[in-house]
XYZ file of C-alpha atoms in Angstrom:
637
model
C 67.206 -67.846 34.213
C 66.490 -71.716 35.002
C 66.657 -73.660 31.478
C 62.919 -75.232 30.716
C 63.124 -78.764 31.515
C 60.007 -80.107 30.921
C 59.657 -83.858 30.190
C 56.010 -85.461 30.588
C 54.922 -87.365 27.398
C 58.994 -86.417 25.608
C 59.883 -90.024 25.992
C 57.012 -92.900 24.197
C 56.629 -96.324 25.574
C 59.441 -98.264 24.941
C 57.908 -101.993 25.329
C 57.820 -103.458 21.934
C 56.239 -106.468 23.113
C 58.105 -108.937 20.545
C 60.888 -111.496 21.167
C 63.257 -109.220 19.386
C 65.312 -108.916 22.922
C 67.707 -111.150 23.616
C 66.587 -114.110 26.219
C 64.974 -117.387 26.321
C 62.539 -117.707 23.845
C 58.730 -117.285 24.297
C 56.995 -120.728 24.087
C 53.327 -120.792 22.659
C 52.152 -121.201 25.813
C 53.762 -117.873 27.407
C 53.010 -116.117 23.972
C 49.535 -116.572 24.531
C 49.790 -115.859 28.171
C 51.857 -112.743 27.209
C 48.827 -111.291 24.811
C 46.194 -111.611 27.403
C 47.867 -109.987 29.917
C 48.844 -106.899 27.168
C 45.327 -107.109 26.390
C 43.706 -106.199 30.031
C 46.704 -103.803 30.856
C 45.189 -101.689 27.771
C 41.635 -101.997 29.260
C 43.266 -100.652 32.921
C 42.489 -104.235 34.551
C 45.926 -104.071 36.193
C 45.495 -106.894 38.859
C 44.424 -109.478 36.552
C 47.195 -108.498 34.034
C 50.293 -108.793 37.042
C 48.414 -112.206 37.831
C 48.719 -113.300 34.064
C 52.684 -111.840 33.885
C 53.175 -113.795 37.342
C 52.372 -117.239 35.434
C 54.241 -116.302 32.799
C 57.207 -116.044 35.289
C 56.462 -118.875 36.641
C 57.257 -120.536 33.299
C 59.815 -118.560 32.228
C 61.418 -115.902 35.349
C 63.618 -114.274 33.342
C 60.891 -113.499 30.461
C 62.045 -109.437 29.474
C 58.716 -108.459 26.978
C 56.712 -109.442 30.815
C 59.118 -107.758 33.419
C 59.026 -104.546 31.082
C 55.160 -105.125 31.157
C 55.508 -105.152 34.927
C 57.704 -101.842 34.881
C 54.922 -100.132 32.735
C 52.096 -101.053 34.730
C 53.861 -100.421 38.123
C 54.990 -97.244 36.949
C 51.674 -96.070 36.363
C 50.363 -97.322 39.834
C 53.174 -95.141 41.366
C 55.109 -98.088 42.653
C 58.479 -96.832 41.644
C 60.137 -99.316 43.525
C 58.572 -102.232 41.928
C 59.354 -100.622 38.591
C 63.193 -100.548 39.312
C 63.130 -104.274 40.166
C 61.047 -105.311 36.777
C 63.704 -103.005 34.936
C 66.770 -104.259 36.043
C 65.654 -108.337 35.901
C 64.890 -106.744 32.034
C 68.096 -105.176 31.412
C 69.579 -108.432 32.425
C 68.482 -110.184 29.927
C 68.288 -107.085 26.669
C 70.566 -104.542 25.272
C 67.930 -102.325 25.014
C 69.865 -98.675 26.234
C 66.246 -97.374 26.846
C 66.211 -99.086 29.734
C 68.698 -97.341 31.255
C 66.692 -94.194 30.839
C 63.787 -95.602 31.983
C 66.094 -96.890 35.269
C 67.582 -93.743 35.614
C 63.668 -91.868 35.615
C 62.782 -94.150 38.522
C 65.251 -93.388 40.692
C 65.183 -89.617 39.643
C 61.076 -90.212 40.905
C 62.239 -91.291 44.316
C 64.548 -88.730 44.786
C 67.936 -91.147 44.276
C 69.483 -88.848 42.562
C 73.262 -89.989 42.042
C 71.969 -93.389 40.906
C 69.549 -91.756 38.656
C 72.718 -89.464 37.412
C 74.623 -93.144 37.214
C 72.067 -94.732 34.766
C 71.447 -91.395 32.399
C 75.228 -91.128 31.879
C 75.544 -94.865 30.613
C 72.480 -93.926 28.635
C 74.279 -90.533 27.370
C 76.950 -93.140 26.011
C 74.555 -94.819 23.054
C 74.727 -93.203 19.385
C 72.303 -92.052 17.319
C 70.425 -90.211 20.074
C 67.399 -87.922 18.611
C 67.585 -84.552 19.335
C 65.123 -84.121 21.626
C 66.048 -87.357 23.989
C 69.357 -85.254 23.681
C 67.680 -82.229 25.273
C 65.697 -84.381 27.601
C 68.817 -86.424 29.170
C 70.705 -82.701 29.564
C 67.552 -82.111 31.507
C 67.688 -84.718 33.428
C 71.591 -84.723 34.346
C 71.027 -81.283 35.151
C 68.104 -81.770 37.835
C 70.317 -84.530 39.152
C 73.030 -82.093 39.843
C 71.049 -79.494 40.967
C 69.355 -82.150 43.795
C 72.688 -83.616 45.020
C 74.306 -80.276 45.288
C 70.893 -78.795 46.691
C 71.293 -81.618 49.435
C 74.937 -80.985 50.296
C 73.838 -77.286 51.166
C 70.214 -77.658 52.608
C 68.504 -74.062 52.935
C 66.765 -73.841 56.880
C 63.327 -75.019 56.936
C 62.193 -76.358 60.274
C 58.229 -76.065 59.836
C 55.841 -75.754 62.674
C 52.112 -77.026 62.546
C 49.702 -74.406 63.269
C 47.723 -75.370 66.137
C 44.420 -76.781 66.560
C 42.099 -73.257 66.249
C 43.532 -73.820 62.178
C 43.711 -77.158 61.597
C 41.328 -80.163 62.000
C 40.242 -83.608 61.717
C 39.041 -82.395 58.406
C 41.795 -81.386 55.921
C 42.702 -77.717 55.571
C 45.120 -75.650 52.869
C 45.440 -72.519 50.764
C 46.841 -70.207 53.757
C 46.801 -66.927 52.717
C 48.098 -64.299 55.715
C 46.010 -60.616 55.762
C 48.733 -57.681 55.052
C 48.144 -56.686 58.986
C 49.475 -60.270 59.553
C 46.571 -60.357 62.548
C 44.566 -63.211 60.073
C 44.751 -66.220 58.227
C 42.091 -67.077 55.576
C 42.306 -70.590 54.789
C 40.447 -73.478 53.021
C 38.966 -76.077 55.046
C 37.286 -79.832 53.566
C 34.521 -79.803 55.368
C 31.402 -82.426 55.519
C 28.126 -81.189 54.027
C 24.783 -82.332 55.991
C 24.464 -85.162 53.779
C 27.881 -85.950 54.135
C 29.022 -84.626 50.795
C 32.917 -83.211 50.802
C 32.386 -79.481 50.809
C 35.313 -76.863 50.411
C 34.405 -73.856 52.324
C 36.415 -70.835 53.150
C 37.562 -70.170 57.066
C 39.415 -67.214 58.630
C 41.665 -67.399 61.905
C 42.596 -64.277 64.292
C 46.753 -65.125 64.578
C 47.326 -62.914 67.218
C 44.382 -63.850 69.494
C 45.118 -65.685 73.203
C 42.983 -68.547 71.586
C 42.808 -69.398 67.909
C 39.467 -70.248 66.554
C 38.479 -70.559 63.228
C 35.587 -69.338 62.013
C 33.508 -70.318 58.708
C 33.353 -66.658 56.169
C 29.859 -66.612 55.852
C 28.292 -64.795 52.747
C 30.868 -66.360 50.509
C 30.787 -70.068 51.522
C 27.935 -71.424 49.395
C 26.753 -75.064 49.117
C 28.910 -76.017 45.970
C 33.410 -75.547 46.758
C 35.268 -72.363 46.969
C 38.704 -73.081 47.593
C 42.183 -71.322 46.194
C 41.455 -67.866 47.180
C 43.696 -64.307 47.272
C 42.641 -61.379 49.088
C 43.029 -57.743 48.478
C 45.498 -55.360 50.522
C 42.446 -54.065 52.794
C 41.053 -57.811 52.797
C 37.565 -56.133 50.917
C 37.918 -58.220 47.911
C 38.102 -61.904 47.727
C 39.168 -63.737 44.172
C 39.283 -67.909 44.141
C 38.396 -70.783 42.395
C 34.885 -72.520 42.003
C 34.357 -75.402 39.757
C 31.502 -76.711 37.519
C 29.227 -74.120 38.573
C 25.748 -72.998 36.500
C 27.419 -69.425 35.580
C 30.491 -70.767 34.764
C 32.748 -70.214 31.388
C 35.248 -73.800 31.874
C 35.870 -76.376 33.685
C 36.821 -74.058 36.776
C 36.346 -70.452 36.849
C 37.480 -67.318 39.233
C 34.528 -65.819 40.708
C 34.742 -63.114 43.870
C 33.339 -61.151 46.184
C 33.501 -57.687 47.887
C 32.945 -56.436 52.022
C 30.203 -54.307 51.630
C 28.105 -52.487 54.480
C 29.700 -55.041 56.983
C 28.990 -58.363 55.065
C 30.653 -60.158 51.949
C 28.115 -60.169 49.005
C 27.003 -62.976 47.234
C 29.554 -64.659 45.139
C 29.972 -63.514 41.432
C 31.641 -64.856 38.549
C 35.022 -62.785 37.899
C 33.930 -63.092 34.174
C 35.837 -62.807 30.691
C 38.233 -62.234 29.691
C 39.546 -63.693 32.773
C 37.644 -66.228 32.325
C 37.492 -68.475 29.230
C 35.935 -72.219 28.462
C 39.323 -73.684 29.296
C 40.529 -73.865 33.204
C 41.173 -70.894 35.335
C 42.423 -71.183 39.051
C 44.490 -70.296 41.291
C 44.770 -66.533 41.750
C 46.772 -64.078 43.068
C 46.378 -60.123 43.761
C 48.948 -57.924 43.930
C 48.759 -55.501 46.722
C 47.895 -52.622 44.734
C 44.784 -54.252 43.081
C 46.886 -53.583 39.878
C 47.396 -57.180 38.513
C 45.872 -60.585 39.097
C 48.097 -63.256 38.351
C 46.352 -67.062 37.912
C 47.319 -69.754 36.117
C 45.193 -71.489 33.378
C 45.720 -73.942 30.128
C 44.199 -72.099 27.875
C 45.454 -71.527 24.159
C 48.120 -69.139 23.121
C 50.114 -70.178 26.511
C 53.558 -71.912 26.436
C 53.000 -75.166 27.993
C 49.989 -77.026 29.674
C 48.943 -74.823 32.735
C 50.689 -71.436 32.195
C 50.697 -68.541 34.874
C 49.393 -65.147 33.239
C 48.513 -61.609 34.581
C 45.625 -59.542 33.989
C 45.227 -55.616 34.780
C 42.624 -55.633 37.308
C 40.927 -52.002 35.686
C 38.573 -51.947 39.165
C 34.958 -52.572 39.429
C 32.508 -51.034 36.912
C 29.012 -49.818 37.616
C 27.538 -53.091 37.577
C 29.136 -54.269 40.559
C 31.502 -56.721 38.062
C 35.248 -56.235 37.720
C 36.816 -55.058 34.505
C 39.836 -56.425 33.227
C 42.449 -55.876 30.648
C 44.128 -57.949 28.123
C 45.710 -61.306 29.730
C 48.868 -61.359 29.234
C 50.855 -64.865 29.516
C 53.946 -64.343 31.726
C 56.518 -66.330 29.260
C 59.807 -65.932 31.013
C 58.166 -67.991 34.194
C 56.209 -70.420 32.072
C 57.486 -73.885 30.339
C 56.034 -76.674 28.478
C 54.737 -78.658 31.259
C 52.972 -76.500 34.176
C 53.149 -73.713 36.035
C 50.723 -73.455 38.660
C 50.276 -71.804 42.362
C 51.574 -67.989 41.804
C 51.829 -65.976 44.683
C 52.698 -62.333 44.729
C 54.217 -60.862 47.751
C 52.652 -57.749 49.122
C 55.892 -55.670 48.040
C 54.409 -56.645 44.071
C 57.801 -57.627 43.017
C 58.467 -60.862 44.717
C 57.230 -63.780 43.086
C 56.541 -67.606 43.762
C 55.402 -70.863 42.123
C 54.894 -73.954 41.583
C 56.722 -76.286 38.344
C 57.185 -79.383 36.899
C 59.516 -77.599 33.975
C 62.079 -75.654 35.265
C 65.464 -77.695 36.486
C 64.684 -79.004 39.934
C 64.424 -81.786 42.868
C 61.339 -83.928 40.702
C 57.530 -83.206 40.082
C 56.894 -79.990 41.133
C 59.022 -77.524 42.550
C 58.432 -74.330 44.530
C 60.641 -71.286 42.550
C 60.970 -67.559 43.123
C 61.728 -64.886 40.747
C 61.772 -61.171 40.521
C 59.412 -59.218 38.499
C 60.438 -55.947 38.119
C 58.542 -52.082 37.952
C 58.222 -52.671 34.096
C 56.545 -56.228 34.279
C 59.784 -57.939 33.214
C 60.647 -61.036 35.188
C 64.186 -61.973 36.266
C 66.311 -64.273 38.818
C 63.711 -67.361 38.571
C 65.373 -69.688 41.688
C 64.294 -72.746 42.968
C 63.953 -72.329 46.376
C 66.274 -75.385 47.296
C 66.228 -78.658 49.557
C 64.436 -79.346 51.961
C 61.752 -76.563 50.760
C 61.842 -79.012 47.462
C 62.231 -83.028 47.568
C 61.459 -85.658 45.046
C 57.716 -85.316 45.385
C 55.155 -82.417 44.387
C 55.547 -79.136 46.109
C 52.742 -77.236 45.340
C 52.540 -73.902 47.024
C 53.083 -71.234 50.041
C 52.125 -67.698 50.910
C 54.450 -65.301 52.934
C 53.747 -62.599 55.039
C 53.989 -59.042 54.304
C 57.086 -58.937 56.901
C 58.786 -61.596 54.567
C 59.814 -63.792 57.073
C 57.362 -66.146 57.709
C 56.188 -68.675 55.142
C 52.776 -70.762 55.353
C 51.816 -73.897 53.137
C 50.048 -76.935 53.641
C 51.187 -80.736 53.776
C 50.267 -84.174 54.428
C 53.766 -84.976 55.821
C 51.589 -86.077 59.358
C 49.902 -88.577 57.421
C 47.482 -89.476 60.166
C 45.745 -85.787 60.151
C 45.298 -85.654 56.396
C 46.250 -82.018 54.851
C 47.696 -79.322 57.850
C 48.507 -75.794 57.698
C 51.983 -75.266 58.646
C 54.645 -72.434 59.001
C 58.206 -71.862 58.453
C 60.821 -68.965 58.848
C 62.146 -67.911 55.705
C 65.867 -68.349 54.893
C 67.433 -64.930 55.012
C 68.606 -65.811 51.425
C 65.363 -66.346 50.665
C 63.190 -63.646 52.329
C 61.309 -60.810 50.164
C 61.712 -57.409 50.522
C 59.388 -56.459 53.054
C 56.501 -54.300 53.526
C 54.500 -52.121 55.744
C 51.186 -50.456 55.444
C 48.816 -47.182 56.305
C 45.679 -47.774 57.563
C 43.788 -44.481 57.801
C 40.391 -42.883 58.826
C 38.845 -40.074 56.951
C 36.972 -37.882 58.516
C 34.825 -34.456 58.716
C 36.545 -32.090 60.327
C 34.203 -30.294 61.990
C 31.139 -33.067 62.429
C 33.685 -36.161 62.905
C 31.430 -38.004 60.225
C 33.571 -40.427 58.561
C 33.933 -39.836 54.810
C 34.680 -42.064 51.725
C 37.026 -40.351 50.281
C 39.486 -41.016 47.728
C 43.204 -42.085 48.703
C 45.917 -41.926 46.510
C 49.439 -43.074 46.930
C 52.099 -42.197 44.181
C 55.673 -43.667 44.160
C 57.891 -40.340 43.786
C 60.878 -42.289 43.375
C 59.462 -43.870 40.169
C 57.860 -43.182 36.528
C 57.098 -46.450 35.804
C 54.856 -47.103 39.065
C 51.325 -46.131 38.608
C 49.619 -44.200 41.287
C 47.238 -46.036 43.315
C 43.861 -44.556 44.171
C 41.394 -46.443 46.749
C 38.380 -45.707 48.409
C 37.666 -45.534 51.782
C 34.806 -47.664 53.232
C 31.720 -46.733 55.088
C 33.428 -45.919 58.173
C 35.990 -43.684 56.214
C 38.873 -46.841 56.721
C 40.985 -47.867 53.982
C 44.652 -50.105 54.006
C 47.057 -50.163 51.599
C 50.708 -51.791 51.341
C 54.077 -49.744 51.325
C 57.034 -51.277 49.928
C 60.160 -50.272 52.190
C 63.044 -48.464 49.771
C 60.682 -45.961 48.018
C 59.297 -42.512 48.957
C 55.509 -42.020 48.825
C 53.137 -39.055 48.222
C 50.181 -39.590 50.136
C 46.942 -37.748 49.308
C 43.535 -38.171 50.660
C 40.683 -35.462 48.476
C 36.804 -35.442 48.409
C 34.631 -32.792 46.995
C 33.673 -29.955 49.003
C 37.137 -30.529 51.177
C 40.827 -29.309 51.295
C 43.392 -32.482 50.638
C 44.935 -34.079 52.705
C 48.562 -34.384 51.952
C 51.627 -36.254 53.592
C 55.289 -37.544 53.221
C 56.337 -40.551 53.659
C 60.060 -41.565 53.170
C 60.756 -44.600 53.342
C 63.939 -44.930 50.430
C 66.313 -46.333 53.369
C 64.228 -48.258 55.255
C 65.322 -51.820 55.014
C 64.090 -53.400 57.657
C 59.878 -53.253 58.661
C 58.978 -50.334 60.448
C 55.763 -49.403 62.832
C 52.369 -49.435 60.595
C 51.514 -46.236 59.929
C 48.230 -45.122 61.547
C 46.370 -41.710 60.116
C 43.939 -40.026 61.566
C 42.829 -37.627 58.751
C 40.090 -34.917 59.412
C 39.690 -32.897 56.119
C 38.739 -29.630 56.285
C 35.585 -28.236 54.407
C 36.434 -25.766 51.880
C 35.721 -22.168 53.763
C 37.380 -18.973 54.007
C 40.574 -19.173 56.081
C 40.755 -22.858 55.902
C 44.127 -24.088 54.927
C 45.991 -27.008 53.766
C 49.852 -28.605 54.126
C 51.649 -29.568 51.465
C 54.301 -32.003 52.213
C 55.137 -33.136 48.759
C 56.566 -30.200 46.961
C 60.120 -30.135 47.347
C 62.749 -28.106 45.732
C 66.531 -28.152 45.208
C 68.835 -27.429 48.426
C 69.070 -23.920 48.646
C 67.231 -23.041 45.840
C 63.635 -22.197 44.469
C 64.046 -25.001 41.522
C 61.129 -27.471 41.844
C 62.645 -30.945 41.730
C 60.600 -33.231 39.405
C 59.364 -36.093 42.032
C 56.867 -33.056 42.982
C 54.930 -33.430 39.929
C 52.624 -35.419 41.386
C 51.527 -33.296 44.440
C 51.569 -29.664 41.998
C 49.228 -31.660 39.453
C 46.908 -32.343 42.340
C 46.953 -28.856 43.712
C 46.194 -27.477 39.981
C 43.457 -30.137 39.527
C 42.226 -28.681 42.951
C 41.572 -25.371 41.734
C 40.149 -26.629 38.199
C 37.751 -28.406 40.395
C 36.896 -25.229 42.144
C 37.620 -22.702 39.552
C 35.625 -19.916 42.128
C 38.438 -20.325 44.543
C 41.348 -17.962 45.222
C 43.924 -18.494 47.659
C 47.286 -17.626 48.952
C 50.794 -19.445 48.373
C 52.380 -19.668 51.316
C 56.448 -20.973 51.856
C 58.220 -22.159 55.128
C 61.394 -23.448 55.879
C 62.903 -25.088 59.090
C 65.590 -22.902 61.591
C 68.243 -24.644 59.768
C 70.765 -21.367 58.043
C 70.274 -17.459 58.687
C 66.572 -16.380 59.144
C 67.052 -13.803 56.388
C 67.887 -16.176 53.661
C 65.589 -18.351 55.218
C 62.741 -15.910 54.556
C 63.939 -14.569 50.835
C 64.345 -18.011 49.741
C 60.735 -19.042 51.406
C 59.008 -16.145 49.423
C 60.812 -17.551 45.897
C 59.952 -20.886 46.468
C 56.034 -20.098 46.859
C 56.376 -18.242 43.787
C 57.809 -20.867 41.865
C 54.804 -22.816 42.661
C 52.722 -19.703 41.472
C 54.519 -20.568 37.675
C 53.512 -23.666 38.078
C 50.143 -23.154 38.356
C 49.898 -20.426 36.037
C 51.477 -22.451 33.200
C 48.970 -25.112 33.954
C 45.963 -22.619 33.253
C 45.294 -21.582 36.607
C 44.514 -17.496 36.480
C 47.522 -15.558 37.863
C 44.137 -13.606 39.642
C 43.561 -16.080 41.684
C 46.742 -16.742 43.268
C 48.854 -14.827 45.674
C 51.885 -15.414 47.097
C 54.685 -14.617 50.442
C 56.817 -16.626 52.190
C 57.287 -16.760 55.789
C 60.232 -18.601 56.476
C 60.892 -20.165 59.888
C 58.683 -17.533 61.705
C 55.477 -20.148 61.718
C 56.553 -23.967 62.660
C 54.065 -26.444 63.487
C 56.493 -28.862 64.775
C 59.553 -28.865 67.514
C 63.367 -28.038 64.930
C 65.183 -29.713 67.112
C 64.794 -33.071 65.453
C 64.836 -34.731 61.808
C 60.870 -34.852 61.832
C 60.144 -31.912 63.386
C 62.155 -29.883 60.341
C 60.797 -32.183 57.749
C 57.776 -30.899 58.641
C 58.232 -27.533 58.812
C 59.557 -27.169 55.583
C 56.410 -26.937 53.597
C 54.205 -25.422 51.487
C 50.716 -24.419 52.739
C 47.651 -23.410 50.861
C 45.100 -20.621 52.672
C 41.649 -19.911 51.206
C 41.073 -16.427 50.327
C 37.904 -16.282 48.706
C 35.210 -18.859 47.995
C-alpha cells in the first residue's frame, strides 16, 4: 500500500510581513508602500499589489517582506516560475529555513524533482521541526524519489488522438468504451442555441468504416450531463448533473434506462446515493452489483473520497434502490480521490489522487479489489502516464489493452479524446461476454426471461440474475479464470442450462453468442443439465453443483404437479459397462438430492444410459464435455 501523502493547507503562510528578517531596513516610505500593497493582495487586486511591490523594489531591490509577497501572490496565479525567482532573491537576504520548503514545493509543482529533493533535504536539516512538517517533508522526499526513479524507467505510453468522427472544434472527454468494444459514449461541450456552454452526451460506432458521432437523444436535456458509466448491456446510464430543480447537493447522480427502443427521461439516482453534499463521478461494475463514485460528504477520510454502494436493482417505481454507502478507506486519503473506474472484470480498479505518493497534483493509480470487497496493491501507474500536472482519469476496455482519456496536451483543439495501449505490466485481467437471445421454442417469439450466471469456482461471488429485453437480448461480462453456470428460466418453460469453463483461459477468447429456444413445459419435453458434475469415477456430487441442483429443486417447487425422469450419460471414454452402472448411480444421486430438499420421491424416477445416447461427436474435448450430462424428461404434467 502507497503511504497517504496528502499536503494541501499542512503548511500556513509563512510571510510575517515584519522587518524581523535580516536585510536593509524598511524606510517609512517603503513601509507604507509595503501595507498598501498587503492590503489589495488580501482584497485579490493582484495587479495593483505587484505594481505597488515593483516601487518598492525600485527603492529598495533586495526588500525580502516584498519578494516573499511576490512569491505568495505568484504562487497563487500559478506562475511557479516567478515564485522561484521572488524566493530565492528572499532567501538571499533571510535565514528563514521555510523558504527552503517553500523553494523546494515550487520546483516539486513543475515537475523538477531532484532540485525540489535538493531544497527539502537542506530544509530536513533545521531543528525543532513539528511533527506534522516532519510527516509532510517525508512526503515530499518520497514523491521526489518516486518521480526521478519513475523517469529513469518510463512505462510505454505513446497515445493516439481519436479521429475527427470523436473529437471536435468543441471540447470532448469522459470516454467510456461499451463491453462489446464496438462504441464509445463520450461527453461533448457543445454550444446551446443561445450560445450557452452545454454538456451533452454523444456515442461513436468504433468499428464503423466512418466514425460519426451522434448526440444520445432522450437523455441529453437542456441543462449538462457529463461524467457518465454505463451498464454491461449499455441499458442503464448513471452520470453527473449539477444544480438541477430535483437535486439533493451541489451535483447529484441521476440516470436513465433503454426502454422499448428509447432512453427514458432522466431521473434523479436519489438517496442515499445522493446527499446535500457533492456526488459525481460514477462507476458501475459489470455485474450491476456496486456503483462506485466519489463525493465529500461527511464520515469520509479526506475531502472528495471514493465510496461504493450496492446497486439492489430497480424497484417498482421505476427508481433504483441502493444499499448502505460504504466509504472505500484503504483507496481514500486526506486530500481527494476522485475519477474511479472499474474494469469490466470488477476487480481492477483506477483513480485519480492528490494524496497518495506520486509525480504532483493528481495522479492516475490502480489497485486490486478483491471477491470480498477488500482492496490491495494500490500503484501509481508511473511516468509518462503521470507528470507534474493533474491527471485526472481513463477508462479501459474490456480486452484490457487499450486505454482512453482525454487531454488538452494539443492546446490549439481544446480537450481531445485520445487512446493508448496499455503496458503489459499494467493491463487488467481481461474479459469476455455472452450475448444471448431467448426465445419460444415452438413460436420463435422472443421472451424476457430471466438469466442467471453463478461463479462455481467461488462462495463469495454472488450470482447475477438479468433480464432479457423486449427482443429476448441480454449481455453480460465474463471474467476469464473462473467457471460459470449459466441458466436462462421463465415460467411455463424448461431451463436453459450451460457450461462455461473458462478457469484457464488467460488470454480473451471469441464472445460467446447463444441462441436459446426454451422449451414449453409438455409431456416428453426435456432439458440438459450441464452443471451437475460429480467426482471422477464416482457418483459423489462435487459441491460447485450446488447451484444448478438448487435450481432444478426450485424447478419442481415451482411446478409441484410435475413428475419427471432422471436421466445420466457419460462420454465413450472407459468400458461401456461401467460406463452405464456408474451413469444409473449418478442420476440417483441427484434423486437424494432432491428428495432431501422436499421434493416427493413420487415424483421422480430415475436410469442411466451411459454412452448409448450422445448429442455431440466423442472424438473431441467438447464433444465429451457435452455428453456427459444430466438430462431432465417430463413425465407427467
Amino acid at each position: 500500500m502507497i503511504k497517504s501523502c496528502y499536503t494541501t493547507g499542512i503548511v500556513a503562510l509563512f510571510i510575517l510581513f515584519t522587518s524581523g528578517f535580516a536585510g536593509a531596513q524598511n524606510t517609512k516610505r517603503t513601509e507604507k508602500l509595503f501595507e498598501t500593497a498587503r492590503s489589495l493582495y488580501s482584497s485579490d487586486q493582484y495587479a495593483k499589489a505587484i505594481e505597488v511591490c515593483g516601487q518598492i523594489l525600485d527603492i529598495d531591490s533586495e526588500d525580502v517582506n516584498t519578494h516573499l509577497l511576490l512569491s505568495e501572490m505568484y504562487k497563487d496565479m500559478d506562475s511557479t516560475r516567478l515564485e522561484i525567482i521572488h524566493l530565492t532573491k528572499a532567501q538571499k537576504n533571510s535565514d528563514n529555513a521555510l523558504i527552503d520548503f517553500r523553494l523546494g514545493e515550487a520546483f516539486y509543482r513543475l515537475g523538477m524533482y531532484s532540485e525540489a529533493l535538493s531544497f527539502y533535504e537542506k530544509y530536513k536539516a533545521v531543528k525543532n521541526i513539528s511533527e506534522k512538517r516532519q510527516f509532510l517533508l517525508a512526503c515530499k522526499m518520497a514523491s521526489c524519489k518516486f518521480a526521478i526513479q519513475a523517469i529513469a524507467n518510463p512505462v510505454n505510453f505513446e497515445p493516439n488522438r481519436l479521429g475527427d468522427g470523436v473529437n471536435s472544434e468543441f471540447d470532448e472527454y469522459w470516454p467510456t468504451p461499451t463491453l462489446d468494444g464496438k462504441h464509445l459514449v463520450f461527453t461533448r461541450l457543445v454550444r446551446d442555441s443561445v450560445n450557452r456552454p452545454q454538456e451533452d452526451f454523444f456515442m461513436v460506432e468504433l468499428d464503423s468504416v466512418n466514425w460519426e458521432a451522434q448526440p444520445m437523444d432522450g437523455v441529453n436535456t437542456n441543462d449538462n450531463e457529463g461524467a457518465q458509466t454505463l451498464s454491461a448491456d449499455s441499458r442503464i446510464i448513471f452520470f453527473t448533473a449539477c444544480n438541477r430543480p430535483d437535486g439533493l447537493g451541489s451535483c447529484d447522480i441521476y440516470f436513465s434506462r433503454f426502454l422499448n427502443g428509447k432512453w427514458t427521461e432522466p431521473r434523479s439516482a436519489g438517496s442515499p446515493l445522493n446527499t446535500s453534499a457533492w456526488e459525481a463521478q460514477p462507476t458501475l461494475s459489470s455485474d450491476n452489483h456496486f456503483l462506485y463514485f466519489s463525493s465529500n460528504r461527511p464520515g469520509g477520510k479526506g475531502k472528495k473520497d471514493i465510496w461504493r454502494v450496492e446497486f439492489l436493482g430497480f424497484g417498482e417505481d421505476g427508481d433504483p434502490m441502493w444499499g448502505k454507502p460504504e466509504n472505500l478507506a484503504l483507496v481514500n486519503t486526506d486530500g481527494d480521490e476522485v475519477s474511479p473506474f472499474i474494469h469490466a472484470n470488477n476487480q481492477n480498479f483506477y483513480f485519480a489522487s492528490d494524496g497518495h505518493v506520486g509525480m504532483g497534483g493528481l495522479d492516475l493509480f490502480s489497485a486490486f479489489i478483491d471477491e470480498n470487497g477488500e482492496v490491495h496493491d494500490v500503484k501509481n501507474m508511473g511516468y509518462p502516464i503521470n507528470t507534474f500536472k493533474d491527471d485526472m482519469g481513463l477508462t479501459i476496455s474490456s480486452i484490457g489493452d487499450v486505454a482512453y482519456f482525454s487531454s488538452a496536451r494539443e492546446s490549439d483543439r481544446g480537450m481531445d479524446i485520445f487512446s493508448f495501449n496499455l503496458d503489459r505490466g499494467l493491463q487488467p485481467q481481461p474479459v469476455t461476454y455472452v450475448k444471448a437471445t431467448v426465445r419460444n421454442k415452438k413460436t420463435h417469439q422472443p421472451i424476457a426471461a430471466t438469466i442467471e450466471l453463478v461463479n462455481i469456482n467461488s462462495k463469495q461471488d454472488q450470482s447475477r440474475t438479468q433480464k432479457a429485453d423486449e427482443k429476448g437480448e441480454a449481455m453480460l461480462a465474463l471474467p476469464l479464470r473462473r467457471n460459470y453456470a449459466f441458466n436462462v428460466s421463465e415460467s411455463g418453460y424448461l431451463f436453459y442450462s450451460e457450461s462455461m469453463q473458462l478457469a484457464e483461459v488467460n488470454t480473451i477468447t471469441d464472445p460467446i453468442i447463444l441462441n436459446i429456444d426454451l422449451e414449453p413445459i409438455e409431456i416428453g419435453a426435456q432439458m440438459e443439465l450441464y452443471n451437475i458434475y460429480f467426482e471422477t469415477d464416482s457418483f459423489r456430487i462435487l459441491p460447485q453443483s450446488e447451484p444448478e441442483l438448487q435450481k432444478l429443486v426450485s424447478f419442481l417447487k415451482t411446478n409441484p404437479k410435475l413428475k419427471v425422469e432422471i436421466q445420466g450419460h457419460t462420454d465413450s471414454s472407459g468400458n461401456p459397462e461401467k460406463n452405464l452402472e456408474l451413469s444409473k448411480l449418478r442420476a440417483k444421486s441427484v434423486v437424494d438430492y432432491l428428495v432431501s430438499n422436499e421434493i416427493q420421491l413420487d415424483r421422480l424416477r430415475w436410469d442411466g444410459y451411459g454412452d448409448t445416447t450422445p448429442i455431440a461427436s466423442n472424438e473431441t474435448p467438447e464433444g465429451r464435455r457435452q455428453n456427459r450430462r444430466t438430462t431432465i424428461k417430463i413425465l407427467e404434467k
